GROMACS .gro file of C-alpha atoms in nm:
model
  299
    1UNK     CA    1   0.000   0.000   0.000
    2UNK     CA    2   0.124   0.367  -0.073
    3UNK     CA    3   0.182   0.556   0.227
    4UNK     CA    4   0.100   0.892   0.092
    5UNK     CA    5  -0.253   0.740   0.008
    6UNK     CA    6  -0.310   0.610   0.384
    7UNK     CA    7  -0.244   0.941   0.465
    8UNK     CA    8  -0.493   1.093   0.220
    9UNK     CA    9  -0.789   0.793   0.425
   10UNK     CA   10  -0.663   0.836   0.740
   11UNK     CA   11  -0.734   1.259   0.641
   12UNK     CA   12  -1.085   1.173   0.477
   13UNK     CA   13  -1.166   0.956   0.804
   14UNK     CA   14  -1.089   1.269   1.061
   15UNK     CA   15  -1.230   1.552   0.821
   16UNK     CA   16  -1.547   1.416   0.650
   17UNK     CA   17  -1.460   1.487   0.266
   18UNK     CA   18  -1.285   1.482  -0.026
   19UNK     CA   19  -1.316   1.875  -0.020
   20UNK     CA   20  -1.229   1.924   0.351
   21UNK     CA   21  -0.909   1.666   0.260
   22UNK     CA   22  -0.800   1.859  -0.055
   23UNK     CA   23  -0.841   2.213   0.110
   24UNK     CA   24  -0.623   2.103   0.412
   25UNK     CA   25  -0.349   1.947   0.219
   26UNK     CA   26  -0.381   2.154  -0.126
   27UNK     CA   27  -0.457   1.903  -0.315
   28UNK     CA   28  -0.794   1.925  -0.604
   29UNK     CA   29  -1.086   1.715  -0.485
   30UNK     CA   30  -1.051   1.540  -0.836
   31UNK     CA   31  -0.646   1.381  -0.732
   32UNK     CA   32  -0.756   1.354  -0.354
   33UNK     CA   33  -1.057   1.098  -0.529
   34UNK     CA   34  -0.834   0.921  -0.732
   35UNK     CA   35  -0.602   0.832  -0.482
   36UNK     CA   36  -0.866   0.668  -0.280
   37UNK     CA   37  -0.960   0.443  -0.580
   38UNK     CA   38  -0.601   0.405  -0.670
   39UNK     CA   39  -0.583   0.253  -0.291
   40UNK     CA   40  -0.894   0.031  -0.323
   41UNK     CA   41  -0.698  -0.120  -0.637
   42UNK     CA   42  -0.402  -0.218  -0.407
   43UNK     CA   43  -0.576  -0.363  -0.130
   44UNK     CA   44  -0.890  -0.521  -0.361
   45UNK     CA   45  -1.161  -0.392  -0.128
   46UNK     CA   46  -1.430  -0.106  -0.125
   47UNK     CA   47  -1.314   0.162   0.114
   48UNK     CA   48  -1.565   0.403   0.016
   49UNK     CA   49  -1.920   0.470  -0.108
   50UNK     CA   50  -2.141   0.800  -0.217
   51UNK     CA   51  -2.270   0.949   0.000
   52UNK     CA   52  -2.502   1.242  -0.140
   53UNK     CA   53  -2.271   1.439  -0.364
   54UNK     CA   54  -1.958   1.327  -0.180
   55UNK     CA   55  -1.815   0.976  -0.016
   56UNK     CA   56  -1.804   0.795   0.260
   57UNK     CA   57  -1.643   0.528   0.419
   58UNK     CA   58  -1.716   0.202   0.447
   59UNK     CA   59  -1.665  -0.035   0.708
   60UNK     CA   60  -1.363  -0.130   0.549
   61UNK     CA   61  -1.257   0.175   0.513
   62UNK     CA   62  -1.296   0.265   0.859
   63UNK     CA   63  -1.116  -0.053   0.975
   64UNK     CA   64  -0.832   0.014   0.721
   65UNK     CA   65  -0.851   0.404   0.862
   66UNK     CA   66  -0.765   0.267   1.170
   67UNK     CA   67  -0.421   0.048   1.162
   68UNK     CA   68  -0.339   0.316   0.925
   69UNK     CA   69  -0.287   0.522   1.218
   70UNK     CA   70  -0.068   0.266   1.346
   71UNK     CA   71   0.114   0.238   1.044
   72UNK     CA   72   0.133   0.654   0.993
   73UNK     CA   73   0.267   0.630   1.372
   74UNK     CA   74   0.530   0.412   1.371
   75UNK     CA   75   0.660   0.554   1.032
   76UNK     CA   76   0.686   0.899   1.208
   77UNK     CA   77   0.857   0.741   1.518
   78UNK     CA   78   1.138   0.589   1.236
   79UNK     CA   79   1.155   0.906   1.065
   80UNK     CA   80   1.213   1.068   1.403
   81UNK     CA   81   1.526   0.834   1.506
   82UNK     CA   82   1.683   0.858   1.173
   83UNK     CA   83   1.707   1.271   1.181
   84UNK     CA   84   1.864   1.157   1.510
   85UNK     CA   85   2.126   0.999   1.357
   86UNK     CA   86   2.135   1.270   1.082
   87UNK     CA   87   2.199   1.508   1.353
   88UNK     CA   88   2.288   1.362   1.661
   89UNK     CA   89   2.640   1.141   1.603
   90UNK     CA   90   2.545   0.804   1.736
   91UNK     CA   91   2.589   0.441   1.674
   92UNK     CA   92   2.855   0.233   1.573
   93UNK     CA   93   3.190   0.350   1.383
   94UNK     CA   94   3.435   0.119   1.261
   95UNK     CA   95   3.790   0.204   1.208
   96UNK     CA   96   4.075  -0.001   1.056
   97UNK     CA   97   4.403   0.119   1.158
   98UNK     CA   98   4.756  -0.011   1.117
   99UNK     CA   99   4.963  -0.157   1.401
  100UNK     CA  100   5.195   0.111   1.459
  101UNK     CA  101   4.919   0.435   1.375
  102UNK     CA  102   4.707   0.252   1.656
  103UNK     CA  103   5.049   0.277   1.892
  104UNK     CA  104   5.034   0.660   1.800
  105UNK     CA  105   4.661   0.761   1.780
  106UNK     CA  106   4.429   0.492   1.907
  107UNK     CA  107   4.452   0.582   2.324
  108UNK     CA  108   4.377   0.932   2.276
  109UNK     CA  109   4.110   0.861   2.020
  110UNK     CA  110   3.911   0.647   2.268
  111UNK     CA  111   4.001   0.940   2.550
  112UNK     CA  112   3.857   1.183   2.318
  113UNK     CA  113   3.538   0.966   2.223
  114UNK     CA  114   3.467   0.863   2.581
  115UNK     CA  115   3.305   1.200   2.589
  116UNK     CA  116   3.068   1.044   2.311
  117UNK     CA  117   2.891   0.780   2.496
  118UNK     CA  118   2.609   0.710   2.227
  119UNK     CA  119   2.909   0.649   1.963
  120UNK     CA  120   3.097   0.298   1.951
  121UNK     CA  121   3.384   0.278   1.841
  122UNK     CA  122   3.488  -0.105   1.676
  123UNK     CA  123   3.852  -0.062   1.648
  124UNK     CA  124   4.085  -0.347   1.465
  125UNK     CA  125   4.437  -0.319   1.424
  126UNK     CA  126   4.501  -0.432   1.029
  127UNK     CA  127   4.874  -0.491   0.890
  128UNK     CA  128   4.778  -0.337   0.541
  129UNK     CA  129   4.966  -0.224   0.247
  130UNK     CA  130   4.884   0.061   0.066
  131UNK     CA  131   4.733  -0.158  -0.225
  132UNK     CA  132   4.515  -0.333   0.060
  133UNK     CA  133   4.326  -0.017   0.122
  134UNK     CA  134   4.105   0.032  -0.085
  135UNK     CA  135   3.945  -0.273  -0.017
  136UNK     CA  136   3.957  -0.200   0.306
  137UNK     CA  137   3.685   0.100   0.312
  138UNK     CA  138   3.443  -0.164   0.225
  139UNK     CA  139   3.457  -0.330   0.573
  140UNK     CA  140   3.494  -0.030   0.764
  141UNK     CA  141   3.402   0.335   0.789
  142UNK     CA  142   3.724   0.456   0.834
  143UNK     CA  143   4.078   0.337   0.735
  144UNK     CA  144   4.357   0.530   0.882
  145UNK     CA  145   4.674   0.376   0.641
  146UNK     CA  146   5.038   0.483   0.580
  147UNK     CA  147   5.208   0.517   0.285
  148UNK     CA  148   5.582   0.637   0.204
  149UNK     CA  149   5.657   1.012   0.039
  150UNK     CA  150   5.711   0.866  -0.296
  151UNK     CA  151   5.420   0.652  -0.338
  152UNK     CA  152   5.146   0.734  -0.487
  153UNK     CA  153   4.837   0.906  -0.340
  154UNK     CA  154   4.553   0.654  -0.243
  155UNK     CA  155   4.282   0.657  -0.521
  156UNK     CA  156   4.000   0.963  -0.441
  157UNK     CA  157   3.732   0.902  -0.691
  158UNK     CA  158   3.587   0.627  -0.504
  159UNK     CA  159   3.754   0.752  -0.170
  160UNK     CA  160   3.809   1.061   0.026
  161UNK     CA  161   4.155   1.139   0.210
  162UNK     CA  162   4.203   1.335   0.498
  163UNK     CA  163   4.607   1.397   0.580
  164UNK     CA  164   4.622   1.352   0.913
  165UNK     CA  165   5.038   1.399   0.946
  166UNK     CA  166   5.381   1.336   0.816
  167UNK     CA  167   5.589   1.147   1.048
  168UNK     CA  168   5.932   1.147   0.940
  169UNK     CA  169   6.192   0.793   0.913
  170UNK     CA  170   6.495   0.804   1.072
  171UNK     CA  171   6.815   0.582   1.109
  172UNK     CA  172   6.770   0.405   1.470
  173UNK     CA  173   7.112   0.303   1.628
  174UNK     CA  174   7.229   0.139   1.929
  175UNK     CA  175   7.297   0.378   2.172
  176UNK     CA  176   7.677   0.277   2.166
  177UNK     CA  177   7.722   0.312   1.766
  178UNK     CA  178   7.972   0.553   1.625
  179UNK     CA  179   7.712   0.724   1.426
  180UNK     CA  180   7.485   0.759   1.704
  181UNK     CA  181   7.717   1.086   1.823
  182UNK     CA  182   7.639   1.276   1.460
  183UNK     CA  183   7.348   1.507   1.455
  184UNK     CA  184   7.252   1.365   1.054
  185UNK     CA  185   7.367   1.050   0.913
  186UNK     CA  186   7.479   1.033   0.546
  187UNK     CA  187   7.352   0.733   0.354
  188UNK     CA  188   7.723   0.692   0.220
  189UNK     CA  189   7.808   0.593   0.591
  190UNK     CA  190   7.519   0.317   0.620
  191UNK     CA  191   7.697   0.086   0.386
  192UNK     CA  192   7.777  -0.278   0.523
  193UNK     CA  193   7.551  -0.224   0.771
  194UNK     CA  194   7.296  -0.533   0.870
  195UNK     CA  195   6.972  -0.413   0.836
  196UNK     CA  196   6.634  -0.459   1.028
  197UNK     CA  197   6.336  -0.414   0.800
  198UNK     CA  198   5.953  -0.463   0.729
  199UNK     CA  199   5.800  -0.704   0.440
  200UNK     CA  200   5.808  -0.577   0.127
  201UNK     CA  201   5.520  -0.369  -0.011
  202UNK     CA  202   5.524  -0.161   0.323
  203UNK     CA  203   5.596   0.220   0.322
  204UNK     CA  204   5.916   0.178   0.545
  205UNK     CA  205   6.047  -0.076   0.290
  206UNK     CA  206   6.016   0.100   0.035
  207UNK     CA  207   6.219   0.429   0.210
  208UNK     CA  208   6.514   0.153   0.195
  209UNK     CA  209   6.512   0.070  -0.122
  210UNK     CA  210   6.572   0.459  -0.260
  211UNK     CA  211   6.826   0.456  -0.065
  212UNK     CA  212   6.990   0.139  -0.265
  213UNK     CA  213   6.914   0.418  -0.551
  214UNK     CA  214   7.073   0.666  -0.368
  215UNK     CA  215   7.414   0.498  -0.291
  216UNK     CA  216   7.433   0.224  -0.495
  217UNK     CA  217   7.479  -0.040  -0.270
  218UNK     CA  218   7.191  -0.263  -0.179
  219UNK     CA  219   7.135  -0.222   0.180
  220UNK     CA  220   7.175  -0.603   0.378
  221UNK     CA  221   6.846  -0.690   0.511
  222UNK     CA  222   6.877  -0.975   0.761
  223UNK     CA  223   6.549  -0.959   0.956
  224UNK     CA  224   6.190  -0.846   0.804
  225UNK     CA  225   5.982  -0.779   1.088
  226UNK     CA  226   5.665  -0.574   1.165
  227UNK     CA  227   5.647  -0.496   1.480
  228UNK     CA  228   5.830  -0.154   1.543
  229UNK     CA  229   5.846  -0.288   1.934
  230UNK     CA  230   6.056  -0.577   1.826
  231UNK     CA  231   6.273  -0.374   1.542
  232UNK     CA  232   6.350  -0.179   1.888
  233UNK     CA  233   6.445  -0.427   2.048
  234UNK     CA  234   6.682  -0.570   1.830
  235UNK     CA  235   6.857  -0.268   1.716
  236UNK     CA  236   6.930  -0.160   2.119
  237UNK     CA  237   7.074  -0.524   2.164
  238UNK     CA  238   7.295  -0.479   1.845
  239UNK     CA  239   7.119  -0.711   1.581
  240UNK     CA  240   7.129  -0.432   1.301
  241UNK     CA  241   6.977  -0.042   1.218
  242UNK     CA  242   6.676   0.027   1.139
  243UNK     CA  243   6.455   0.297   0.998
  244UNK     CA  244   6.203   0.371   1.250
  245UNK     CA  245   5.913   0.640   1.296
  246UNK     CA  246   6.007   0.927   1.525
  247UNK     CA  247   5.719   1.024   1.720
  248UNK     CA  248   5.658   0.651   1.802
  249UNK     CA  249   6.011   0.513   1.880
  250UNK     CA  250   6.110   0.458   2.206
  251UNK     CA  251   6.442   0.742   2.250
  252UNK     CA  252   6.581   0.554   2.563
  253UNK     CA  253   6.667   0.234   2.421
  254UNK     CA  254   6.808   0.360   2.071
  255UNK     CA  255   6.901   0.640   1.907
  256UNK     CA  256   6.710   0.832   1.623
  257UNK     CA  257   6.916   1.057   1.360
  258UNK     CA  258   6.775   1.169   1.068
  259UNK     CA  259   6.911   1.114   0.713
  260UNK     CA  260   7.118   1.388   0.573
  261UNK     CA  261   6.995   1.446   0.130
  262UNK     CA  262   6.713   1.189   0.166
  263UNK     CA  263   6.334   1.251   0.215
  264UNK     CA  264   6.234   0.997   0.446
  265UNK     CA  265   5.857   0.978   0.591
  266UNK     CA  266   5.519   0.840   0.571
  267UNK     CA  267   5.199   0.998   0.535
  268UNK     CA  268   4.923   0.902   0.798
  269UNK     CA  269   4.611   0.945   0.637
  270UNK     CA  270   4.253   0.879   0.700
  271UNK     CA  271   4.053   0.681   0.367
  272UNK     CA  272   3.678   0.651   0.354
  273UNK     CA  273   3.431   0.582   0.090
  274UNK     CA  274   3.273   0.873  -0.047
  275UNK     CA  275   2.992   0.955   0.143
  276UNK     CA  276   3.091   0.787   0.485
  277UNK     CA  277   3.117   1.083   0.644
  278UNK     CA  278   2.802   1.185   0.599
  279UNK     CA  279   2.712   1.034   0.917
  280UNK     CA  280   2.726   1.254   1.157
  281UNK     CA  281   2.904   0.977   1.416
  282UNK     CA  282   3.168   0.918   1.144
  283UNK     CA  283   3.228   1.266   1.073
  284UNK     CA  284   3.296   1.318   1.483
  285UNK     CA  285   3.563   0.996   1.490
  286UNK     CA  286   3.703   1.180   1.181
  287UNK     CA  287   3.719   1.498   1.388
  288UNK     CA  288   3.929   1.348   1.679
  289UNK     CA  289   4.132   1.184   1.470
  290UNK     CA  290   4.220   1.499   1.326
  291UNK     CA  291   4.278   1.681   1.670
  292UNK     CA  292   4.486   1.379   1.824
  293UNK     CA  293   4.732   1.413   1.514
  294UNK     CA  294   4.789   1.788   1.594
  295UNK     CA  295   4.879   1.659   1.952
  296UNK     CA  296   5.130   1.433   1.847
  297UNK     CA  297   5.322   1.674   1.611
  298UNK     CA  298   5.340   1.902   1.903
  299UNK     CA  299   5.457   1.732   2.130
   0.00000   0.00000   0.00000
């Protein structure tokens, strides 16, 4: 049954006639008539009957009349909770961030959204490559992903981007290594070194093989591991250098120096299918991403 035409019985039920109907809702007598009949088609019964020089309804009609306030009711209660969510942010947002981003952002997101109790936030930590995220946006709402200064941007026809911030690479050192007392390291002075890396296809990676470009020399990878926690680990104990974010390395067990001619970074950035953050819960997750990047670059 069409809703508009309940409305139009549920009308002729509290104000007598087709006139009185068409006067309060501007319709012509003639369309607010052939509504009603286009309604008796759908539900195969006689609603109404003449009545003099107007209609009536019938018993039928009255019954239907009825439930339709039900159905007119509970419509406008649904209508009702969806502006809330069209201008209240509530419900559940899910976010896909990578391992090290969550080490960075993630506690002060959930400090900053605990002042949003009618939001949930469904976080998962997700080892992705750049390639990976695209795909990604279809699971969640919002992907916060890394990618290296000379890759290319993520794809923003089907996506929109939102730079959260550049966190630059450096060389990390064991505290005792020669190089650890110069201010800049030169790429020239890296070679022969062991190195501690990530898989390949991931931003940091990638960093380490320009600077193959850059010196000529290949750089020795002997362990490909993820975890920045662990890359730690190993460089303090002497295993190897690594290239390591700065604002989430850990400056007491190794030491950070950044590379003198190279540009070395990744871009933290937030991907969503286009129209995500429409949602006014989404757009507020967005927000404090946003606001807890600005902490961490001023820190």
């Amino acid at each position: 049954m069409d809703v508009r035409r309940l409305r139009l019985l549920r009308e002729l039920a509290d104000r007598g006639t087709v006139t009185a109907v068409a006067r309060a809702l501007s319709y012509t007598p003639s369309a607010v008539s052939q509504q009603i009949r286009a309604l008796q088609a759908e539900v195969g019964v006689q609603l109404t009957e003449p009545a003099g020089r107007g209609l009536r309804l019938t018993d039928a009609g009255w019954s239907l009349a009825a439930r339709a306030d039900e159905v007119l009711a509970a419509l406008d209660r649904a209508e009702a909770e969806l502006d809330s969510y069209r201008s209240t942010p509530r419900g559940v947002v899910r976010v896909a961030i990578f391992p090290s981003g969550a080490f960075l952002l993630l506690s002060g997101l959930l400090r900053r959204m605990s002042a949003h109790p009618k939001v949930r936030l469904e976080c998962r930590d997700v080892d992705m490559t750049p390639v990976e995220v695209p795909g990604l946006t279809a699971d969640f709402d919002l992907v916060v992903a890394h990618r290296d200064d000379q890759a290319p941007p993520f794809d923003g026809e089907r996506t929109t981007i939102t730079p959260l911030l550049r966190e630059p690479l450096d060389v990390a050192l064991p505290l005792g290594h020669p190089l650890a007392a110069k201010e800049r390291v030169e790429p020239a002075e890296l070679v022969g070194e062991p190195w501690l890396s990530v898989d390949v296809g991931f931003p940091v990676d990638d960093v380490l093989r320009s600077l193959a470009v850059r010196t000529g020399v290949r750089p020795k990878v002997v362990q490909r591991i993820n975890d920045f926690r662990i890359t730690e680990v190993l460089v303090a104990d002497g295993f190897g250098v690594a290239l390591l974010p700065r604002y989430s390395a850990n400056l007491r067990t190794v030491a950070l120096r950044p590379l003198s001619g190279v540009r070395a970074g990744r871009n933290i950035e937030v991907v969503a299918r286009r129209g995500a953050t429409e949602r006014p819960a989404v757009q507020l997750v967005l927000d404090a991403l946003v606001a807890e990047a600005e902490t961490v670059t001023s820190r």
